[in-house]
Short mmCIF file of C-alpha atoms and ligand atoms in Angstrom, two decimals:
data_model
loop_
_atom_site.label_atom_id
_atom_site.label_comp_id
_atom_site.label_asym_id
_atom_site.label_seq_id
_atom_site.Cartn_x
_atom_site.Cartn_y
_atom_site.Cartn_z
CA UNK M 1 49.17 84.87 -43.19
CA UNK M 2 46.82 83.68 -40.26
CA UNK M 3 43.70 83.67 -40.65
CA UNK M 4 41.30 85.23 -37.85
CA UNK M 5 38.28 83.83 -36.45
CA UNK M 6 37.50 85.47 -33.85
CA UNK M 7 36.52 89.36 -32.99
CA UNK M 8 39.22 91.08 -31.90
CA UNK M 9 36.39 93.37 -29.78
CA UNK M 10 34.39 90.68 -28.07
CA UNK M 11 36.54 87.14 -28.62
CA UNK M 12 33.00 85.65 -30.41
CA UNK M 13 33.41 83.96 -33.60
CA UNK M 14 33.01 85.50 -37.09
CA UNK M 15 31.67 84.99 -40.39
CA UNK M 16 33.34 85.50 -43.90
CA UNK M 17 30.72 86.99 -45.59
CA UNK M 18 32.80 87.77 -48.86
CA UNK M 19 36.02 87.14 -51.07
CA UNK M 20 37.60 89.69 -53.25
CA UNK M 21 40.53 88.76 -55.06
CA UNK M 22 43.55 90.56 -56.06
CA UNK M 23 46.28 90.25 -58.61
CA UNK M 24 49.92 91.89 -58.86
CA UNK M 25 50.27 94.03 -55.87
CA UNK M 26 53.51 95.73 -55.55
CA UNK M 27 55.83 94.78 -52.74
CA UNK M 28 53.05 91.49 -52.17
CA UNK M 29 52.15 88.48 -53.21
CA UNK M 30 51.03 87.66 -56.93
CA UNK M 31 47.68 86.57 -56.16
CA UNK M 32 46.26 87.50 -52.97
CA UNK M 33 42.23 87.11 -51.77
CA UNK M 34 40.74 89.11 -49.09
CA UNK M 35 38.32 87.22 -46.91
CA UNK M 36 35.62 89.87 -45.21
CA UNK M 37 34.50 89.03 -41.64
CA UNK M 38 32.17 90.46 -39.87
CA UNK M 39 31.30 89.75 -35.72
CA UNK M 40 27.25 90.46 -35.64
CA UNK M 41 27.76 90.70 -32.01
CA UNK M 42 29.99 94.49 -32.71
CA UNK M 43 28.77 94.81 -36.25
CA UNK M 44 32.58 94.81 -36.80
CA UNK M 45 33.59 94.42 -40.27
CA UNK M 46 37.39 93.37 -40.84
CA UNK M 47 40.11 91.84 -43.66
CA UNK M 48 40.43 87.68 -41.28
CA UNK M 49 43.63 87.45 -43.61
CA UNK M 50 45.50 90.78 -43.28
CA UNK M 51 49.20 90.63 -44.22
CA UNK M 52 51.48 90.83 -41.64
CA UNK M 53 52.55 93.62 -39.92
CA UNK M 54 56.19 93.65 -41.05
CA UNK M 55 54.53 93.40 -44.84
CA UNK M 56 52.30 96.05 -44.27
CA UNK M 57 55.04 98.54 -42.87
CA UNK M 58 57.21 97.57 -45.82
CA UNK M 59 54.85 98.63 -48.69
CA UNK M 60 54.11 101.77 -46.37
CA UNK M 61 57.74 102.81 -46.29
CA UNK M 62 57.63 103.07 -50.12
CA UNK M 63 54.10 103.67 -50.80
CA UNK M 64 53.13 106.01 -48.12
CA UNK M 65 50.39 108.63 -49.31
CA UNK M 66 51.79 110.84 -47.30
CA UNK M 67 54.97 110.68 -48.19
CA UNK M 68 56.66 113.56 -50.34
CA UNK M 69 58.82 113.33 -53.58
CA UNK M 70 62.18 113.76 -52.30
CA UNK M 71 63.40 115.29 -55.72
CA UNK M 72 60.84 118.40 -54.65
CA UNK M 73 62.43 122.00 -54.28
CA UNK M 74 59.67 123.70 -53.14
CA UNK M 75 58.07 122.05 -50.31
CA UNK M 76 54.06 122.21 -50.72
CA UNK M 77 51.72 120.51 -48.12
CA UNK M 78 49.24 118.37 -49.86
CA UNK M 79 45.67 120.56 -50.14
CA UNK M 80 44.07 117.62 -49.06
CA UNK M 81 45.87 117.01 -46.05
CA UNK M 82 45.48 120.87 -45.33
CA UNK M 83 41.87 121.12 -45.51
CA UNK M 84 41.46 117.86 -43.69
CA UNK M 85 43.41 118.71 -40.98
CA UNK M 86 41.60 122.05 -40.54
CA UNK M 87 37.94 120.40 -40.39
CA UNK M 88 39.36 118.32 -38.06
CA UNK M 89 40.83 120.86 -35.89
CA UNK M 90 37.38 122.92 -35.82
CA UNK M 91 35.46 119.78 -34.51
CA UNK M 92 38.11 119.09 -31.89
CA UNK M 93 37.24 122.95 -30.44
CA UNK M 94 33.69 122.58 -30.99
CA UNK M 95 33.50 119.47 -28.67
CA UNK M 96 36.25 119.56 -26.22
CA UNK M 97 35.19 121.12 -23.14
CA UNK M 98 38.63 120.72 -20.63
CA UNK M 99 41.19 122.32 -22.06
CA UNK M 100 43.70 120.79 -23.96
CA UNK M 101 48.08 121.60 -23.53
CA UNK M 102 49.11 118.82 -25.26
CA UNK M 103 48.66 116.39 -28.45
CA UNK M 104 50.19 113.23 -29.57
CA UNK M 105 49.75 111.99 -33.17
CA UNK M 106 50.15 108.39 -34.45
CA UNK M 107 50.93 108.50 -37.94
CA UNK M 108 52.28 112.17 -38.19
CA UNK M 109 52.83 112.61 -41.50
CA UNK M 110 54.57 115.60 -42.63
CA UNK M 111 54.10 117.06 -39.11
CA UNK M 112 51.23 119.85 -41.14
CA UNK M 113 48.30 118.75 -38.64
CA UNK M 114 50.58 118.96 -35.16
CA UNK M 115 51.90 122.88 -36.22
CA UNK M 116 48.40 124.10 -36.24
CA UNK M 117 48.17 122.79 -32.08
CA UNK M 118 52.14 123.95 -31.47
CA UNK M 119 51.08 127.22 -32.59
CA UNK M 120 49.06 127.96 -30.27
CA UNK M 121 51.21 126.76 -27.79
CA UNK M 122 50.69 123.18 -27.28
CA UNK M 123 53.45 120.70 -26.68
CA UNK M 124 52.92 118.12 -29.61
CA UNK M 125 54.62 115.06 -30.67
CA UNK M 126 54.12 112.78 -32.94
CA UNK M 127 55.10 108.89 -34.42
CA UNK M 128 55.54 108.57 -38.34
CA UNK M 129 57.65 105.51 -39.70
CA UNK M 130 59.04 107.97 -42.70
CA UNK M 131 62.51 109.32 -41.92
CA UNK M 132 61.65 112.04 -44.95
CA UNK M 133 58.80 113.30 -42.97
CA UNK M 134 60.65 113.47 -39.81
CA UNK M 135 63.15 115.72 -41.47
CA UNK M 136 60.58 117.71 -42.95
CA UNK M 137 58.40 118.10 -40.06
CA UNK M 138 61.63 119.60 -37.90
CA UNK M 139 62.80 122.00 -40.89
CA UNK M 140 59.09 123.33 -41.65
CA UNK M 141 57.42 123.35 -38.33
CA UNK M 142 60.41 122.56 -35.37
CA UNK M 143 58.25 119.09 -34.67
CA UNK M 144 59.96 116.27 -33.24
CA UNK M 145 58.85 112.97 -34.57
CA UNK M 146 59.72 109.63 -33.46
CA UNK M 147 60.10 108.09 -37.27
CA UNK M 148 59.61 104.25 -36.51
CA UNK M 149 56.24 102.40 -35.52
CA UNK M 150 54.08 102.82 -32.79
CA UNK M 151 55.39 99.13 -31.62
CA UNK M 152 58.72 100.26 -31.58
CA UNK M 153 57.95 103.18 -29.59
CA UNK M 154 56.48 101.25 -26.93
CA UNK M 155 58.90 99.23 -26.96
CA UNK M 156 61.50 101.78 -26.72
CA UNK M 157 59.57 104.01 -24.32
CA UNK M 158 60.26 102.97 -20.56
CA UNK M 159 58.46 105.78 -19.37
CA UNK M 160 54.94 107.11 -20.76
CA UNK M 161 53.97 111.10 -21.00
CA UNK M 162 50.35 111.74 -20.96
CA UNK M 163 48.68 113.89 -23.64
CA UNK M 164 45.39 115.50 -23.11
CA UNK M 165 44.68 114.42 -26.75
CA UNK M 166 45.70 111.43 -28.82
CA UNK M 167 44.93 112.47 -32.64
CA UNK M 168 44.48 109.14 -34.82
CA UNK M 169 43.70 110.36 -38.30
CA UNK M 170 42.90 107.56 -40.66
CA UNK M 171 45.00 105.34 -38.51
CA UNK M 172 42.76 102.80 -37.59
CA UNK M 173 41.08 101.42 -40.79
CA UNK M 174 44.80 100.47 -40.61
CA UNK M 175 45.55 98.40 -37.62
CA UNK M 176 45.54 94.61 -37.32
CA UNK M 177 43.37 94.52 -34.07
CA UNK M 178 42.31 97.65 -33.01
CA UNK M 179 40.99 96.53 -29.56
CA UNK M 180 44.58 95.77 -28.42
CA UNK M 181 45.74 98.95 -30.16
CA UNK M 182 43.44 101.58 -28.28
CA UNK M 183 44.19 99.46 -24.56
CA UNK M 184 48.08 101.10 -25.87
CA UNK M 185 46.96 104.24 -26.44
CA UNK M 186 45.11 104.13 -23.56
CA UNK M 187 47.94 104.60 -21.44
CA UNK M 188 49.01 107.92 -23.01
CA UNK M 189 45.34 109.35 -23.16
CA UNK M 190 44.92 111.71 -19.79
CA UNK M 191 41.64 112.96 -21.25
CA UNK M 192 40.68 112.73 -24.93
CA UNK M 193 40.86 110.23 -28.12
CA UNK M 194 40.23 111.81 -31.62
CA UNK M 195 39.24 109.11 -33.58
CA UNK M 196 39.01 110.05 -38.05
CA UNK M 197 38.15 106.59 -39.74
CA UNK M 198 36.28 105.80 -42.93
CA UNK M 199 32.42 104.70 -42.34
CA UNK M 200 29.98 102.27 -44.20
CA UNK M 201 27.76 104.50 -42.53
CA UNK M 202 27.05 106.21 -45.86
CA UNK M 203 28.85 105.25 -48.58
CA UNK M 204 28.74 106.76 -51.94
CA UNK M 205 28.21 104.52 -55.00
CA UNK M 206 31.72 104.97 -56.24
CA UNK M 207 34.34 102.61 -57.06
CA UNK M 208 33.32 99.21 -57.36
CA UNK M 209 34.81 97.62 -54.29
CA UNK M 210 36.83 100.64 -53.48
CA UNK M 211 36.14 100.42 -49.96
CA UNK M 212 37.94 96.83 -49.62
CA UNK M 213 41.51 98.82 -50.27
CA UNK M 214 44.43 95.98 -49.46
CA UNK M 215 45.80 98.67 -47.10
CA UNK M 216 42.93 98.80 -44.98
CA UNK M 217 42.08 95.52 -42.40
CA UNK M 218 39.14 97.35 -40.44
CA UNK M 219 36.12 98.63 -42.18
CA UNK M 220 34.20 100.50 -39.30
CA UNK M 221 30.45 101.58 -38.70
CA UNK M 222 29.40 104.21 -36.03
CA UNK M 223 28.31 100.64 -33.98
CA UNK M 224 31.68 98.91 -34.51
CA UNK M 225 33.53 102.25 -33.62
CA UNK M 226 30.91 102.23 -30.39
CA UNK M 227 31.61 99.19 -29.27
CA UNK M 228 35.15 98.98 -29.07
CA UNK M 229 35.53 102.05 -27.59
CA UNK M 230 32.71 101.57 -24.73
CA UNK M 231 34.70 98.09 -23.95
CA UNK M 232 38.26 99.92 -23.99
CA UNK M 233 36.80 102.68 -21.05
CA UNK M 234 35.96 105.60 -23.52
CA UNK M 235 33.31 107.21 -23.86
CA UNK M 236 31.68 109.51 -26.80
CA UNK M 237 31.25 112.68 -26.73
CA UNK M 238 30.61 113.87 -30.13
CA UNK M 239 30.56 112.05 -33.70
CA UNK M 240 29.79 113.68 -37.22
CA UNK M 241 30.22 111.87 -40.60
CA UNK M 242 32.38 113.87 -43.11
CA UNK M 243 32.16 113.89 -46.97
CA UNK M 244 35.32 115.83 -47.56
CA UNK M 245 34.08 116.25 -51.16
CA UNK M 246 36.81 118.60 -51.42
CA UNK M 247 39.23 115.85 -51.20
CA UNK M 248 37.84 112.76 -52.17
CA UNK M 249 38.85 109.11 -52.07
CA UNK M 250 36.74 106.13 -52.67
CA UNK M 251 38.25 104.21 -50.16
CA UNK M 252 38.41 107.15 -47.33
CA UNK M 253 35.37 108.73 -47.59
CA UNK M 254 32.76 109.17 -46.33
CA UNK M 255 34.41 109.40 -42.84
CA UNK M 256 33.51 109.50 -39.62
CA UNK M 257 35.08 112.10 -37.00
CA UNK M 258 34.76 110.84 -33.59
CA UNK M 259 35.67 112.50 -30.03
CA UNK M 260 36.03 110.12 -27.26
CA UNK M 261 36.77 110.98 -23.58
CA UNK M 262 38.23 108.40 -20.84
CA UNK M 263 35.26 107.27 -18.28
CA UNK M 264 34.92 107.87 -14.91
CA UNK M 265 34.88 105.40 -12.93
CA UNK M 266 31.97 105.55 -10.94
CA UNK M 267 29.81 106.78 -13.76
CA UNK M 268 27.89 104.19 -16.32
CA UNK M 269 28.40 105.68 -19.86
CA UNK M 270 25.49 104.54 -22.65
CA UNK M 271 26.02 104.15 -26.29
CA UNK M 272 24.09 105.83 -28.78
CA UNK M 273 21.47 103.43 -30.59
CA UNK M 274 21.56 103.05 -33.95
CA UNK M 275 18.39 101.72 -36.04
CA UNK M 276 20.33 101.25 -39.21
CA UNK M 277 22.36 97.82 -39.50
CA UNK M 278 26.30 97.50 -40.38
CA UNK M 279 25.99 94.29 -42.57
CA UNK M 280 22.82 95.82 -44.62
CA UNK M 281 24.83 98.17 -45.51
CA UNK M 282 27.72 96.05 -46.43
CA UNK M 283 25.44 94.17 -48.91
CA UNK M 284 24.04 96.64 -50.88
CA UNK M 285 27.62 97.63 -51.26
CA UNK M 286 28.64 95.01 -52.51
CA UNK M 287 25.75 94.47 -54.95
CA UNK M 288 26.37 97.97 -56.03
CA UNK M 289 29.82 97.04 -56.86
CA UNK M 290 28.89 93.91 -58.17
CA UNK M 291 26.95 96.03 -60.60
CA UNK M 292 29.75 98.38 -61.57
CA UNK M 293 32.11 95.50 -61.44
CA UNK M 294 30.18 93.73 -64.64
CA UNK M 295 29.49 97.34 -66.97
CA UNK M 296 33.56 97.09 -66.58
CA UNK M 297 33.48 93.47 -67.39
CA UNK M 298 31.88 94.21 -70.61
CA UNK M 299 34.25 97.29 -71.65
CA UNK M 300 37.31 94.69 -71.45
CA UNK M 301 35.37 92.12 -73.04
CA UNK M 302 35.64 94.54 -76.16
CA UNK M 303 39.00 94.99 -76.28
CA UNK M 304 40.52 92.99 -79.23
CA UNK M 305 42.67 90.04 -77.98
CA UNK M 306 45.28 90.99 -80.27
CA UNK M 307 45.31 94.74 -79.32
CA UNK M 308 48.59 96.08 -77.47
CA UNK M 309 47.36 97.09 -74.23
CA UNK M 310 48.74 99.72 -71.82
CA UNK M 311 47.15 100.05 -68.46
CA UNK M 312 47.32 103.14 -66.58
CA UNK M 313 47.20 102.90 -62.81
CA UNK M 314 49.49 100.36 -60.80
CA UNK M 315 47.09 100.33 -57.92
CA UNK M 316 44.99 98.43 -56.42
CA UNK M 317 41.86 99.16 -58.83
CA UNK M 318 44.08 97.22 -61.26
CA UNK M 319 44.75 94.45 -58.98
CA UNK M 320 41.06 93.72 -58.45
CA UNK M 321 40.65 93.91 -61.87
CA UNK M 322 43.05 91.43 -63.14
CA UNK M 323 41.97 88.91 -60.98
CA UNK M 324 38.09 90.13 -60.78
CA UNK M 325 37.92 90.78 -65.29
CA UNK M 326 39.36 89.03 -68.58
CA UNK M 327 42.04 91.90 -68.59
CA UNK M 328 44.86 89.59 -67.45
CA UNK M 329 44.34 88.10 -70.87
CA UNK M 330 44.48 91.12 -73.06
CA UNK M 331 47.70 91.84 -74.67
CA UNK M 332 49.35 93.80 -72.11
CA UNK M 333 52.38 95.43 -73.41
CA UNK M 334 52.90 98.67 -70.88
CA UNK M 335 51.98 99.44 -67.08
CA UNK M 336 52.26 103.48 -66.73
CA UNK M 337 51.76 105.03 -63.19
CA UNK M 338 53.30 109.00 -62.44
CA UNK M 339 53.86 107.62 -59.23
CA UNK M 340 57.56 107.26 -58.98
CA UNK M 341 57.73 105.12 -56.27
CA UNK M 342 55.96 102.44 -58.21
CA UNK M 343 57.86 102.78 -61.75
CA UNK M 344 61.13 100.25 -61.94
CA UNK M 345 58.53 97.54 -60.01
CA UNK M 346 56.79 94.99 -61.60
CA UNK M 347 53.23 94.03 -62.34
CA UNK M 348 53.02 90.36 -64.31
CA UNK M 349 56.56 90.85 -65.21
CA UNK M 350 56.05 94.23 -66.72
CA UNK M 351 58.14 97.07 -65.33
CA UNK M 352 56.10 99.89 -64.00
CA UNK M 353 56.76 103.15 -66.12
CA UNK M 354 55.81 106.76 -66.71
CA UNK M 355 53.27 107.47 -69.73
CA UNK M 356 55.50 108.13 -72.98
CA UNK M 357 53.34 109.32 -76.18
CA UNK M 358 55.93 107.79 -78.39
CA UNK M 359 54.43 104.89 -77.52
CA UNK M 360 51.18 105.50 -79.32
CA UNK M 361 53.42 107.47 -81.97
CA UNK M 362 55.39 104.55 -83.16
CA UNK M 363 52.73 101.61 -82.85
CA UNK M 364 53.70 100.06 -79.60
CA UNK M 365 50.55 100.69 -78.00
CA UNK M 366 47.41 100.75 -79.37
CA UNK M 367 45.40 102.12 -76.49
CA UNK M 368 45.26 103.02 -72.79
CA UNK M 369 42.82 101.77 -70.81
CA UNK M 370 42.61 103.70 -67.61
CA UNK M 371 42.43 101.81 -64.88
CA UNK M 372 41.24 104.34 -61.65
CA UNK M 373 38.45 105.65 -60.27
CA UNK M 374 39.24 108.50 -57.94
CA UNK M 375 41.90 109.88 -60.92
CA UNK M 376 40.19 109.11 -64.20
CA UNK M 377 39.60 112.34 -65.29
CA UNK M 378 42.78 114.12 -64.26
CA UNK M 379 44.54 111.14 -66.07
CA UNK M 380 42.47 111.92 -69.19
CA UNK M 381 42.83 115.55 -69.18
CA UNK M 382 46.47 115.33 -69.06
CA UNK M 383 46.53 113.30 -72.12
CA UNK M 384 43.56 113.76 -74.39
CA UNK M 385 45.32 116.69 -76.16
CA UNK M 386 48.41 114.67 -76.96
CA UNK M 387 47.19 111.62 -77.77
CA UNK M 388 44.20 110.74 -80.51
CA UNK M 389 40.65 110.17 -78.37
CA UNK M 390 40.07 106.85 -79.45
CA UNK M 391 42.79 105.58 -77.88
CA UNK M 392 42.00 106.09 -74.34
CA UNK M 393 39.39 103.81 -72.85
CA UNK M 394 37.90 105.16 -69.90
CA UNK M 395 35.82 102.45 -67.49
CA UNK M 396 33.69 105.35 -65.58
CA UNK M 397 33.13 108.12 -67.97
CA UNK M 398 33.50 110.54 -65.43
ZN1 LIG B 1 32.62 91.07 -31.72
#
């Protein structure tokens, strides 16, 4: 893990203006700390230790959101992703005045987003490192998908097609320098760049540190976003910040929805001033977390040292809570998650499993403490008519 220190937009050098540790991530190291630095020449905000690429694509292969349960019949597009891809869609019409006959994708997913451009007629392909999805997007929607990385593409690739747009949905946030990434993409763009990040714009007061997800290395502003477009010979035309309360992360939203066209040569391009700062928001973010962060300190404080603990959630919320609370000290006996492709893995040497109420039945746990934001209150609903009340313990009461 190399540590950067220096802007991957400008070359100047940065500052670490916070730590935040994690514990037990699945497919990483045991204990791993995030160092936050920020250029105040870009207002660009960014992980300066990001795993590697080659780690990062691993726990992607078996973590990927957008990846479907194989063991699935039915096949059912995520709502999400469907309503998502639909606002999306709308703003691209709204804004882009040349017509568009073809779109190219970088991180594909199930192929959902490129069948509502193919329908009307557009040729569309698209880059998605999950064989599943490549399958899937042939069988549901006849989309061809290159499933490896966008590195091994170019690799591969000896000669480049040009797509009127390039569609990077969440992508970004994700990329160990983006500067070098967009002068790549560059030479597929023949007119437009959609560009769907998360912002620190606006930021609800949500999950304590939820924004500072291990998968994400870039943490953009409307300035950051800006400037490294301006310097890569783009241009904006349009920007909007999204909510998507309809489908709502802590670490993905709010987002902002950015259209981007390549510059003319001969014509200087200005970027929109902004009066608000990047790194004053950053801060009260933080201390807002900070805040959260001890309330939660106090819950676990409570907890009997002798009680038999199971935590629910094998994310990162628990991750930044072992190594941010006392909880790595309780007596943890059980680590549930529903999500498949975590159970059988480990977290402090305890196998990830699915929930089992005989487990409150016959005394091996004595309670649950729930240990997510965004999924608190779905987790609690499914089990607060099975199991007695007061043996859940919920951090947010929401
Ligand atoms: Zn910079």
């Amino acid at each position: 893990m190399n540590e950067i220190k220096k802007c991957s937009i400008c070359g100047k050098n940065i500052d670490i203006i916070y730590k935040i540790p994690f514990c037990g991530l699945i497919g990483m190291k045991d204990y791993y700390e995030e160092k936050i630095g920020y250029c105040s020449n870009c207002s660009f905000l960014f992980n300066a230790n990001p795993f590697s690429g080659d780690d990062l694509e691993k726990r992607y292969k078996y973590l990927s959101k957008y990846e479907f349960d194989e063991e699935k019949i039915n096949f059912i597009e995520k709502q999400d992703y469907v309503i998502r891809s639909n606002i999306q869609k709308h703003f691209i019409e709204e804004n882009c005045k040349e017509k568009i006959n073809s779109v190219f994708e970088i991180g594909a997913a199930s192929g959902y987003n490129l069948s509502l451009y193919k329908k009307e007629g557009k040729k569309v392909f698209g880059i998605e490192p999950s064989n599943y999805n490549k399958e899937t997007s042939k069988k549901n929607y006849d989309i061809e998908i290159y499933a490896d990385t966008f590195e091994n593409y170019l690799k591969e690739k000896k000669v480049q097609d040009k797509f009127d747009l390039i569609f990077l949905s969440h992508i970004l946030e994700h990329i160990v320098n983006p500067m070098e990434f967009i002068e790549k993409v560059k030479k597929f763009a023949n007119k437009y760049i959609f560009i769907d990040v998360p912002t620190f714009d606006y930021k609800f007061s949500d999950e304590n540190f939820g924004m500072f997800s291990d998968e994400h290395v870039n943490y953009f502003t409307f300035a950051s976003l800006q400037n490294l477009m301006y310097k890569s010979g783009f241009h904006l035309i349009n920007a909007r910040i999204e909510f998507y309360l309809n489908c709502y992360v802590a670490a993905g939203t709010p987002a902002i929805m950015t259209l981007w066209k390549i510059d003319d040569e001969n014509i200087k391009y200005e970027k929109k001033k902004i009066i608000d700062n990047t790194i004053d928001n950053v801060r009260r973010y933080i201390e807002d977390s900070e805040n959260i962060l001890n309330e939660i300190r106090k819950k676990i404080d409570e907890i009997k040292d002798d009680e038999k603990l199971a935590i629910w959630g094998a994310g990162n919320h628990t991750s930044r809570l072992l190594a941010m609370t006392n909880l790595k000290n309780k007596n943890i006996v059980r680590i549930y998650d529903s999500d498949v492709k975590k159970q059988g893995k480990e977290i402090l040497n305890i196998k990830i499993s699915n929930f089992k109420k005989e487990d409150i039945e016959l005394g091996i746990v004595d309670k649950i403490i729930i240990s997510s934001y965004s999924s608190e209150k779905a987790i609690c609903n499914s089990i607060e008519n099975i199991i007695p009340k007061n043996k859940i313990i919920k951090l947010y009461n929401l």
